[in-house]
């Protein structure tokens, strides 16, 4: 059994191990494994079984050209025109969690708060898909709304857990939705399909500093209300 081949782990373990990875090895996931994990994701639930997700899995030369275009747009500070609002400000505890996550990430990378150039370059790595050999860009029909978007969230979680269970790392990225026109142009996607997010995935590179970052979760009693 090779380094990248293993039996799928139990779902509880996959849930605990799944995390956002921001640095990947160049090794591609075998085609048979890709079909297996996306087949499992297709079993995700959806309202009235409409299965509103439209995934485009991008690899190889197409991904290289697309990531170059996205990095160029980000580096030039091209005005972002996402299909859905991307500039909402977080408040209260949500803002606290956002700040903590950023601090953990930049600390792991050794980027100081006053290092504006370093922070920008770290952000641009989003558009380079963190060097992942694969990205799935997830679209939905333009006439859909929040209900269908929540179904697509369940699809994405199912996919990432299926990947994790096979030792494949991933990172769901809202940043990959900031320039949807560029993505549509490279993939031949019609304007009637709206881009929600992208998920970079592949095998984690243990030597990438960002992968040492860890974030916590709210305590159960603070996060959930039980009623009976």
PDB file of C-alpha atoms in Angstrom:
ATOM      1  CA  UNK A   1       0.000   0.000   0.000  1.00  0.00           C
ATOM      2  CA  UNK A   2       1.526   3.344  -1.076  1.00  0.00           C
ATOM      3  CA  UNK A   3       1.750   6.534   0.958  1.00  0.00           C
ATOM      4  CA  UNK A   4      -1.442   7.838  -0.648  1.00  0.00           C
ATOM      5  CA  UNK A   5      -3.489   4.629  -0.390  1.00  0.00           C
ATOM      6  CA  UNK A   6      -5.345   3.661   2.761  1.00  0.00           C
ATOM      7  CA  UNK A   7      -8.618   2.230   3.924  1.00  0.00           C
ATOM      8  CA  UNK A   8     -11.310   4.784   4.703  1.00  0.00           C
ATOM      9  CA  UNK A   9     -11.382   5.744   8.377  1.00  0.00           C
ATOM     10  CA  UNK A  10     -14.598   5.724  10.482  1.00  0.00           C
ATOM     11  CA  UNK A  11     -16.819   8.771  10.108  1.00  0.00           C
ATOM     12  CA  UNK A  12     -16.262   9.943  13.713  1.00  0.00           C
ATOM     13  CA  UNK A  13     -12.522  10.004  13.144  1.00  0.00           C
ATOM     14  CA  UNK A  14     -12.896  11.799   9.811  1.00  0.00           C
ATOM     15  CA  UNK A  15     -15.022  14.513  11.463  1.00  0.00           C
ATOM     16  CA  UNK A  16     -12.381  15.053  14.147  1.00  0.00           C
ATOM     17  CA  UNK A  17      -9.480  15.073  11.690  1.00  0.00           C
ATOM     18  CA  UNK A  18     -10.963  17.289   8.990  1.00  0.00           C
ATOM     19  CA  UNK A  19      -9.440  20.764   8.981  1.00  0.00           C
ATOM     20  CA  UNK A  20      -8.514  23.477   6.515  1.00  0.00           C
ATOM     21  CA  UNK A  21      -5.149  22.708   4.922  1.00  0.00           C
ATOM     22  CA  UNK A  22      -3.269  25.515   3.160  1.00  0.00           C
ATOM     23  CA  UNK A  23      -0.368  23.740   1.512  1.00  0.00           C
ATOM     24  CA  UNK A  24      -0.400  20.657  -0.712  1.00  0.00           C
ATOM     25  CA  UNK A  25       1.956  18.197  -2.336  1.00  0.00           C
ATOM     26  CA  UNK A  26       1.865  18.144  -6.164  1.00  0.00           C
ATOM     27  CA  UNK A  27       0.730  14.491  -6.248  1.00  0.00           C
ATOM     28  CA  UNK A  28      -2.672  14.085  -7.902  1.00  0.00           C
ATOM     29  CA  UNK A  29      -5.439  11.990  -6.372  1.00  0.00           C
ATOM     30  CA  UNK A  30      -6.013   8.810  -8.426  1.00  0.00           C
ATOM     31  CA  UNK A  31      -8.924   9.085 -10.853  1.00  0.00           C
ATOM     32  CA  UNK A  32     -10.701   6.115  -9.288  1.00  0.00           C
ATOM     33  CA  UNK A  33     -10.543   7.772  -5.852  1.00  0.00           C
ATOM     34  CA  UNK A  34     -11.892  11.022  -7.289  1.00  0.00           C
ATOM     35  CA  UNK A  35     -14.907   9.201  -8.696  1.00  0.00           C
ATOM     36  CA  UNK A  36     -15.399   7.387  -5.391  1.00  0.00           C
ATOM     37  CA  UNK A  37     -15.440  10.505  -3.188  1.00  0.00           C
ATOM     38  CA  UNK A  38     -17.594  12.527  -5.546  1.00  0.00           C
ATOM     39  CA  UNK A  39     -19.957   9.584  -5.811  1.00  0.00           C
ATOM     40  CA  UNK A  40     -20.316   9.620  -2.027  1.00  0.00           C
ATOM     41  CA  UNK A  41     -20.862  13.394  -1.997  1.00  0.00           C
ATOM     42  CA  UNK A  42     -23.677  12.891  -4.494  1.00  0.00           C
ATOM     43  CA  UNK A  43     -25.580  11.077  -1.709  1.00  0.00           C
ATOM     44  CA  UNK A  44     -25.877  14.293   0.339  1.00  0.00           C
ATOM     45  CA  UNK A  45     -29.438  15.337   1.266  1.00  0.00           C
ATOM     46  CA  UNK A  46     -31.273  18.187  -0.428  1.00  0.00           C
ATOM     47  CA  UNK A  47     -34.728  19.740  -0.309  1.00  0.00           C
ATOM     48  CA  UNK A  48     -37.102  17.773  -2.567  1.00  0.00           C
ATOM     49  CA  UNK A  49     -33.997  15.883  -3.782  1.00  0.00           C
ATOM     50  CA  UNK A  50     -33.265  18.643  -6.328  1.00  0.00           C
ATOM     51  CA  UNK A  51     -29.485  18.187  -5.812  1.00  0.00           C
ATOM     52  CA  UNK A  52     -28.743  21.853  -6.576  1.00  0.00           C
ATOM     53  CA  UNK A  53     -24.941  21.599  -6.591  1.00  0.00           C
ATOM     54  CA  UNK A  54     -23.041  22.023  -9.860  1.00  0.00           C
ATOM     55  CA  UNK A  55     -19.427  20.997  -9.170  1.00  0.00           C
ATOM     56  CA  UNK A  56     -16.600  21.566 -11.657  1.00  0.00           C
ATOM     57  CA  UNK A  57     -13.488  19.564 -10.746  1.00  0.00           C
ATOM     58  CA  UNK A  58     -10.386  21.242 -12.147  1.00  0.00           C
ATOM     59  CA  UNK A  59      -6.902  19.739 -12.405  1.00  0.00           C
ATOM     60  CA  UNK A  60      -3.770  19.792 -14.534  1.00  0.00           C
ATOM     61  CA  UNK A  61      -3.151  22.469 -17.137  1.00  0.00           C
ATOM     62  CA  UNK A  62      -6.644  23.952 -16.849  1.00  0.00           C
ATOM     63  CA  UNK A  63      -6.110  24.546 -13.127  1.00  0.00           C
ATOM     64  CA  UNK A  64      -2.649  25.995 -13.742  1.00  0.00           C
ATOM     65  CA  UNK A  65      -3.990  28.571 -16.218  1.00  0.00           C
ATOM     66  CA  UNK A  66      -6.963  29.422 -14.034  1.00  0.00           C
ATOM     67  CA  UNK A  67      -4.901  29.886 -10.866  1.00  0.00           C
ATOM     68  CA  UNK A  68      -2.447  32.141 -12.765  1.00  0.00           C
ATOM     69  CA  UNK A  69      -5.392  34.318 -13.840  1.00  0.00           C
ATOM     70  CA  UNK A  70      -6.807  34.453 -10.311  1.00  0.00           C
ATOM     71  CA  UNK A  71      -3.425  35.292  -8.779  1.00  0.00           C
ATOM     72  CA  UNK A  72      -2.961  38.060 -11.353  1.00  0.00           C
ATOM     73  CA  UNK A  73      -6.367  39.551 -10.491  1.00  0.00           C
ATOM     74  CA  UNK A  74      -5.625  39.413  -6.761  1.00  0.00           C
ATOM     75  CA  UNK A  75      -2.120  40.833  -7.090  1.00  0.00           C
ATOM     76  CA  UNK A  76      -3.382  43.769  -9.166  1.00  0.00           C
ATOM     77  CA  UNK A  77      -6.147  44.382  -6.622  1.00  0.00           C
ATOM     78  CA  UNK A  78      -8.696  43.924  -9.384  1.00  0.00           C
ATOM     79  CA  UNK A  79     -12.171  44.861  -8.180  1.00  0.00           C
ATOM     80  CA  UNK A  80     -13.905  41.697  -7.003  1.00  0.00           C
ATOM     81  CA  UNK A  81     -17.394  41.034  -8.343  1.00  0.00           C
ATOM     82  CA  UNK A  82     -18.615  37.904  -6.538  1.00  0.00           C
ATOM     83  CA  UNK A  83     -22.018  36.490  -7.376  1.00  0.00           C
ATOM     84  CA  UNK A  84     -22.944  36.669  -3.678  1.00  0.00           C
ATOM     85  CA  UNK A  85     -22.104  39.200  -0.957  1.00  0.00           C
ATOM     86  CA  UNK A  86     -18.556  38.694   0.276  1.00  0.00           C
ATOM     87  CA  UNK A  87     -17.883  41.838   2.335  1.00  0.00           C
ATOM     88  CA  UNK A  88     -20.188  41.277   5.300  1.00  0.00           C
ATOM     89  CA  UNK A  89     -18.685  42.451   8.600  1.00  0.00           C
ATOM     90  CA  UNK A  90     -18.764  40.034  11.511  1.00  0.00           C
ATOM     91  CA  UNK A  91     -19.915  41.289  14.908  1.00  0.00           C
ATOM     92  CA  UNK A  92     -19.520  40.238  18.538  1.00  0.00           C
ATOM     93  CA  UNK A  93     -18.337  36.690  19.171  1.00  0.00           C
ATOM     94  CA  UNK A  94     -18.265  35.995  15.440  1.00  0.00           C
ATOM     95  CA  UNK A  95     -15.725  38.796  14.983  1.00  0.00           C
ATOM     96  CA  UNK A  96     -13.719  37.437  17.924  1.00  0.00           C
ATOM     97  CA  UNK A  97     -13.544  34.019  16.276  1.00  0.00           C
ATOM     98  CA  UNK A  98     -12.545  35.540  12.948  1.00  0.00           C
ATOM     99  CA  UNK A  99      -9.696  37.490  14.560  1.00  0.00           C
ATOM    100  CA  UNK A 100      -8.510  34.462  16.518  1.00  0.00           C
ATOM    101  CA  UNK A 101      -8.423  32.312  13.373  1.00  0.00           C
ATOM    102  CA  UNK A 102      -6.372  34.951  11.547  1.00  0.00           C
ATOM    103  CA  UNK A 103      -3.966  35.289  14.457  1.00  0.00           C
ATOM    104  CA  UNK A 104      -3.420  31.540  14.631  1.00  0.00           C
ATOM    105  CA  UNK A 105      -2.786  31.334  10.897  1.00  0.00           C
ATOM    106  CA  UNK A 106      -0.394  34.280  10.633  1.00  0.00           C
ATOM    107  CA  UNK A 107       1.449  33.172  13.778  1.00  0.00           C
ATOM    108  CA  UNK A 108       2.005  29.726  12.269  1.00  0.00           C
ATOM    109  CA  UNK A 109       3.348  31.333   9.089  1.00  0.00           C
ATOM    110  CA  UNK A 110       5.570  33.747  10.994  1.00  0.00           C
ATOM    111  CA  UNK A 111       3.863  36.795   9.467  1.00  0.00           C
ATOM    112  CA  UNK A 112       3.602  39.755  11.841  1.00  0.00           C
ATOM    113  CA  UNK A 113       0.560  42.024  11.914  1.00  0.00           C
ATOM    114  CA  UNK A 114       2.546  45.053  10.733  1.00  0.00           C
ATOM    115  CA  UNK A 115       3.998  43.113   7.794  1.00  0.00           C
ATOM    116  CA  UNK A 116       1.464  44.301   5.217  1.00  0.00           C
ATOM    117  CA  UNK A 117       3.354  42.849   2.263  1.00  0.00           C
ATOM    118  CA  UNK A 118       3.661  39.472   3.957  1.00  0.00           C
ATOM    119  CA  UNK A 119      -0.032  39.476   4.824  1.00  0.00           C
ATOM    120  CA  UNK A 120      -1.021  40.297   1.258  1.00  0.00           C
ATOM    121  CA  UNK A 121       1.208  37.572  -0.186  1.00  0.00           C
ATOM    122  CA  UNK A 122      -0.246  35.105   2.310  1.00  0.00           C
ATOM    123  CA  UNK A 123      -3.726  36.083   1.143  1.00  0.00           C
ATOM    124  CA  UNK A 124      -2.792  35.762  -2.544  1.00  0.00           C
ATOM    125  CA  UNK A 125      -1.985  32.108  -1.862  1.00  0.00           C
ATOM    126  CA  UNK A 126      -5.766  31.656  -1.691  1.00  0.00           C
ATOM    127  CA  UNK A 127      -5.969  32.497  -5.404  1.00  0.00           C
ATOM    128  CA  UNK A 128      -3.115  30.080  -6.115  1.00  0.00           C
ATOM    129  CA  UNK A 129      -5.308  27.393  -4.491  1.00  0.00           C
ATOM    130  CA  UNK A 130      -2.484  26.817  -1.988  1.00  0.00           C
ATOM    131  CA  UNK A 131      -0.701  24.764  -4.629  1.00  0.00           C
ATOM    132  CA  UNK A 132      -3.376  22.053  -4.603  1.00  0.00           C
ATOM    133  CA  UNK A 133      -3.438  19.657  -7.569  1.00  0.00           C
ATOM    134  CA  UNK A 134      -7.243  19.777  -7.662  1.00  0.00           C
ATOM    135  CA  UNK A 135      -9.998  22.312  -7.025  1.00  0.00           C
ATOM    136  CA  UNK A 136     -13.745  21.849  -7.201  1.00  0.00           C
ATOM    137  CA  UNK A 137     -15.636  25.048  -7.977  1.00  0.00           C
ATOM    138  CA  UNK A 138     -19.217  24.729  -6.755  1.00  0.00           C
ATOM    139  CA  UNK A 139     -21.937  26.581  -8.639  1.00  0.00           C
ATOM    140  CA  UNK A 140     -25.719  26.665  -8.405  1.00  0.00           C
ATOM    141  CA  UNK A 141     -28.447  27.826 -10.777  1.00  0.00           C
ATOM    142  CA  UNK A 142     -28.975  31.578 -10.614  1.00  0.00           C
ATOM    143  CA  UNK A 143     -32.657  31.295  -9.686  1.00  0.00           C
ATOM    144  CA  UNK A 144     -31.839  29.382  -6.492  1.00  0.00           C
ATOM    145  CA  UNK A 145     -31.510  31.094  -3.109  1.00  0.00           C
ATOM    146  CA  UNK A 146     -30.570  30.444   0.520  1.00  0.00           C
ATOM    147  CA  UNK A 147     -32.457  27.146   0.858  1.00  0.00           C
ATOM    148  CA  UNK A 148     -30.550  25.581  -2.014  1.00  0.00           C
ATOM    149  CA  UNK A 149     -27.272  27.097  -0.823  1.00  0.00           C
ATOM    150  CA  UNK A 150     -27.670  25.320   2.524  1.00  0.00           C
ATOM    151  CA  UNK A 151     -28.158  22.041   0.653  1.00  0.00           C
ATOM    152  CA  UNK A 152     -24.900  22.720  -1.179  1.00  0.00           C
ATOM    153  CA  UNK A 153     -23.192  23.269   2.174  1.00  0.00           C
ATOM    154  CA  UNK A 154     -24.230  19.747   3.165  1.00  0.00           C
ATOM    155  CA  UNK A 155     -22.856  18.481  -0.150  1.00  0.00           C
ATOM    156  CA  UNK A 156     -19.510  20.191   0.519  1.00  0.00           C
ATOM    157  CA  UNK A 157     -19.244  18.767   4.044  1.00  0.00           C
ATOM    158  CA  UNK A 158     -20.046  15.268   2.767  1.00  0.00           C
ATOM    159  CA  UNK A 159     -17.345  15.642   0.129  1.00  0.00           C
ATOM    160  CA  UNK A 160     -14.697  16.916   2.550  1.00  0.00           C
ATOM    161  CA  UNK A 161     -15.388  14.131   5.039  1.00  0.00           C
ATOM    162  CA  UNK A 162     -15.128  11.537   2.258  1.00  0.00           C
ATOM    163  CA  UNK A 163     -11.783  13.080   1.286  1.00  0.00           C
ATOM    164  CA  UNK A 164     -10.543  13.181   4.879  1.00  0.00           C
ATOM    165  CA  UNK A 165     -11.503   9.549   5.418  1.00  0.00           C
ATOM    166  CA  UNK A 166      -9.072   8.648   2.624  1.00  0.00           C
ATOM    167  CA  UNK A 167      -6.205  10.815   3.860  1.00  0.00           C
ATOM    168  CA  UNK A 168      -6.920  13.594   1.384  1.00  0.00           C
ATOM    169  CA  UNK A 169      -6.767  17.163   2.713  1.00  0.00           C
ATOM    170  CA  UNK A 170      -8.986  20.047   1.668  1.00  0.00           C
ATOM    171  CA  UNK A 171      -9.748  23.715   2.224  1.00  0.00           C
ATOM    172  CA  UNK A 172     -13.123  25.305   1.491  1.00  0.00           C
ATOM    173  CA  UNK A 173     -12.386  28.807   0.166  1.00  0.00           C
ATOM    174  CA  UNK A 174     -14.749  31.725  -0.178  1.00  0.00           C
ATOM    175  CA  UNK A 175     -11.824  33.604  -1.765  1.00  0.00           C
ATOM    176  CA  UNK A 176     -12.116  31.424  -4.853  1.00  0.00           C
ATOM    177  CA  UNK A 177     -15.549  32.925  -5.534  1.00  0.00           C
ATOM    178  CA  UNK A 178     -14.367  36.556  -5.711  1.00  0.00           C
ATOM    179  CA  UNK A 179     -13.743  36.564  -9.466  1.00  0.00           C
ATOM    180  CA  UNK A 180     -16.520  34.342 -10.849  1.00  0.00           C
ATOM    181  CA  UNK A 181     -16.287  35.783 -14.366  1.00  0.00           C
ATOM    182  CA  UNK A 182     -12.682  34.591 -14.630  1.00  0.00           C
ATOM    183  CA  UNK A 183     -13.667  31.120 -13.426  1.00  0.00           C
ATOM    184  CA  UNK A 184     -16.646  30.945 -15.782  1.00  0.00           C
ATOM    185  CA  UNK A 185     -14.492  32.016 -18.735  1.00  0.00           C
ATOM    186  CA  UNK A 186     -11.837  29.354 -18.123  1.00  0.00           C
ATOM    187  CA  UNK A 187     -14.351  26.559 -17.475  1.00  0.00           C
ATOM    188  CA  UNK A 188     -16.963  27.495 -20.067  1.00  0.00           C
ATOM    189  CA  UNK A 189     -19.668  27.975 -17.429  1.00  0.00           C
ATOM    190  CA  UNK A 190     -22.749  30.022 -18.443  1.00  0.00           C
ATOM    191  CA  UNK A 191     -23.619  33.233 -16.599  1.00  0.00           C
ATOM    192  CA  UNK A 192     -26.853  31.604 -15.422  1.00  0.00           C
ATOM    193  CA  UNK A 193     -24.772  29.498 -13.000  1.00  0.00           C
ATOM    194  CA  UNK A 194     -23.526  31.361  -9.904  1.00  0.00           C
ATOM    195  CA  UNK A 195     -20.303  30.528  -8.065  1.00  0.00           C
ATOM    196  CA  UNK A 196     -20.612  29.886  -4.325  1.00  0.00           C
ATOM    197  CA  UNK A 197     -17.082  28.769  -3.350  1.00  0.00           C
ATOM    198  CA  UNK A 198     -14.183  26.535  -4.259  1.00  0.00           C
ATOM    199  CA  UNK A 199     -12.572  23.642  -2.408  1.00  0.00           C
ATOM    200  CA  UNK A 200      -8.857  23.030  -2.942  1.00  0.00           C
ATOM    201  CA  UNK A 201      -7.846  19.457  -2.220  1.00  0.00           C
ATOM    202  CA  UNK A 202      -4.984  16.987  -2.434  1.00  0.00           C
ATOM    203  CA  UNK A 203      -2.379  15.517  -0.096  1.00  0.00           C
ATOM    204  CA  UNK A 204      -1.179  17.839   2.681  1.00  0.00           C
ATOM    205  CA  UNK A 205       2.394  19.103   2.585  1.00  0.00           C
ATOM    206  CA  UNK A 206       3.696  18.758   6.173  1.00  0.00           C
ATOM    207  CA  UNK A 207       6.463  21.287   5.468  1.00  0.00           C
ATOM    208  CA  UNK A 208       4.092  24.209   4.812  1.00  0.00           C
ATOM    209  CA  UNK A 209       4.068  26.395   7.923  1.00  0.00           C
ATOM    210  CA  UNK A 210       0.418  27.376   7.558  1.00  0.00           C
ATOM    211  CA  UNK A 211      -0.577  23.747   8.103  1.00  0.00           C
ATOM    212  CA  UNK A 212       0.611  23.979  11.704  1.00  0.00           C
ATOM    213  CA  UNK A 213      -2.190  26.459  12.528  1.00  0.00           C
ATOM    214  CA  UNK A 214      -4.965  25.174  14.765  1.00  0.00           C
ATOM    215  CA  UNK A 215      -8.242  26.830  15.737  1.00  0.00           C
ATOM    216  CA  UNK A 216     -10.706  25.872  18.450  1.00  0.00           C
ATOM    217  CA  UNK A 217     -14.446  25.451  18.590  1.00  0.00           C
ATOM    218  CA  UNK A 218     -17.049  26.903  20.924  1.00  0.00           C
ATOM    219  CA  UNK A 219     -17.918  24.782  23.938  1.00  0.00           C
ATOM    220  CA  UNK A 220     -20.979  22.647  23.304  1.00  0.00           C
ATOM    221  CA  UNK A 221     -23.092  24.351  25.976  1.00  0.00           C
ATOM    222  CA  UNK A 222     -22.254  27.746  24.453  1.00  0.00           C
ATOM    223  CA  UNK A 223     -22.979  26.654  20.909  1.00  0.00           C
ATOM    224  CA  UNK A 224     -26.241  24.737  21.202  1.00  0.00           C
ATOM    225  CA  UNK A 225     -29.549  25.161  23.017  1.00  0.00           C
ATOM    226  CA  UNK A 226     -31.372  22.043  24.154  1.00  0.00           C
ATOM    227  CA  UNK A 227     -35.171  22.257  24.503  1.00  0.00           C
ATOM    228  CA  UNK A 228     -37.439  19.642  26.000  1.00  0.00           C
TER     229      UNK A 228
END
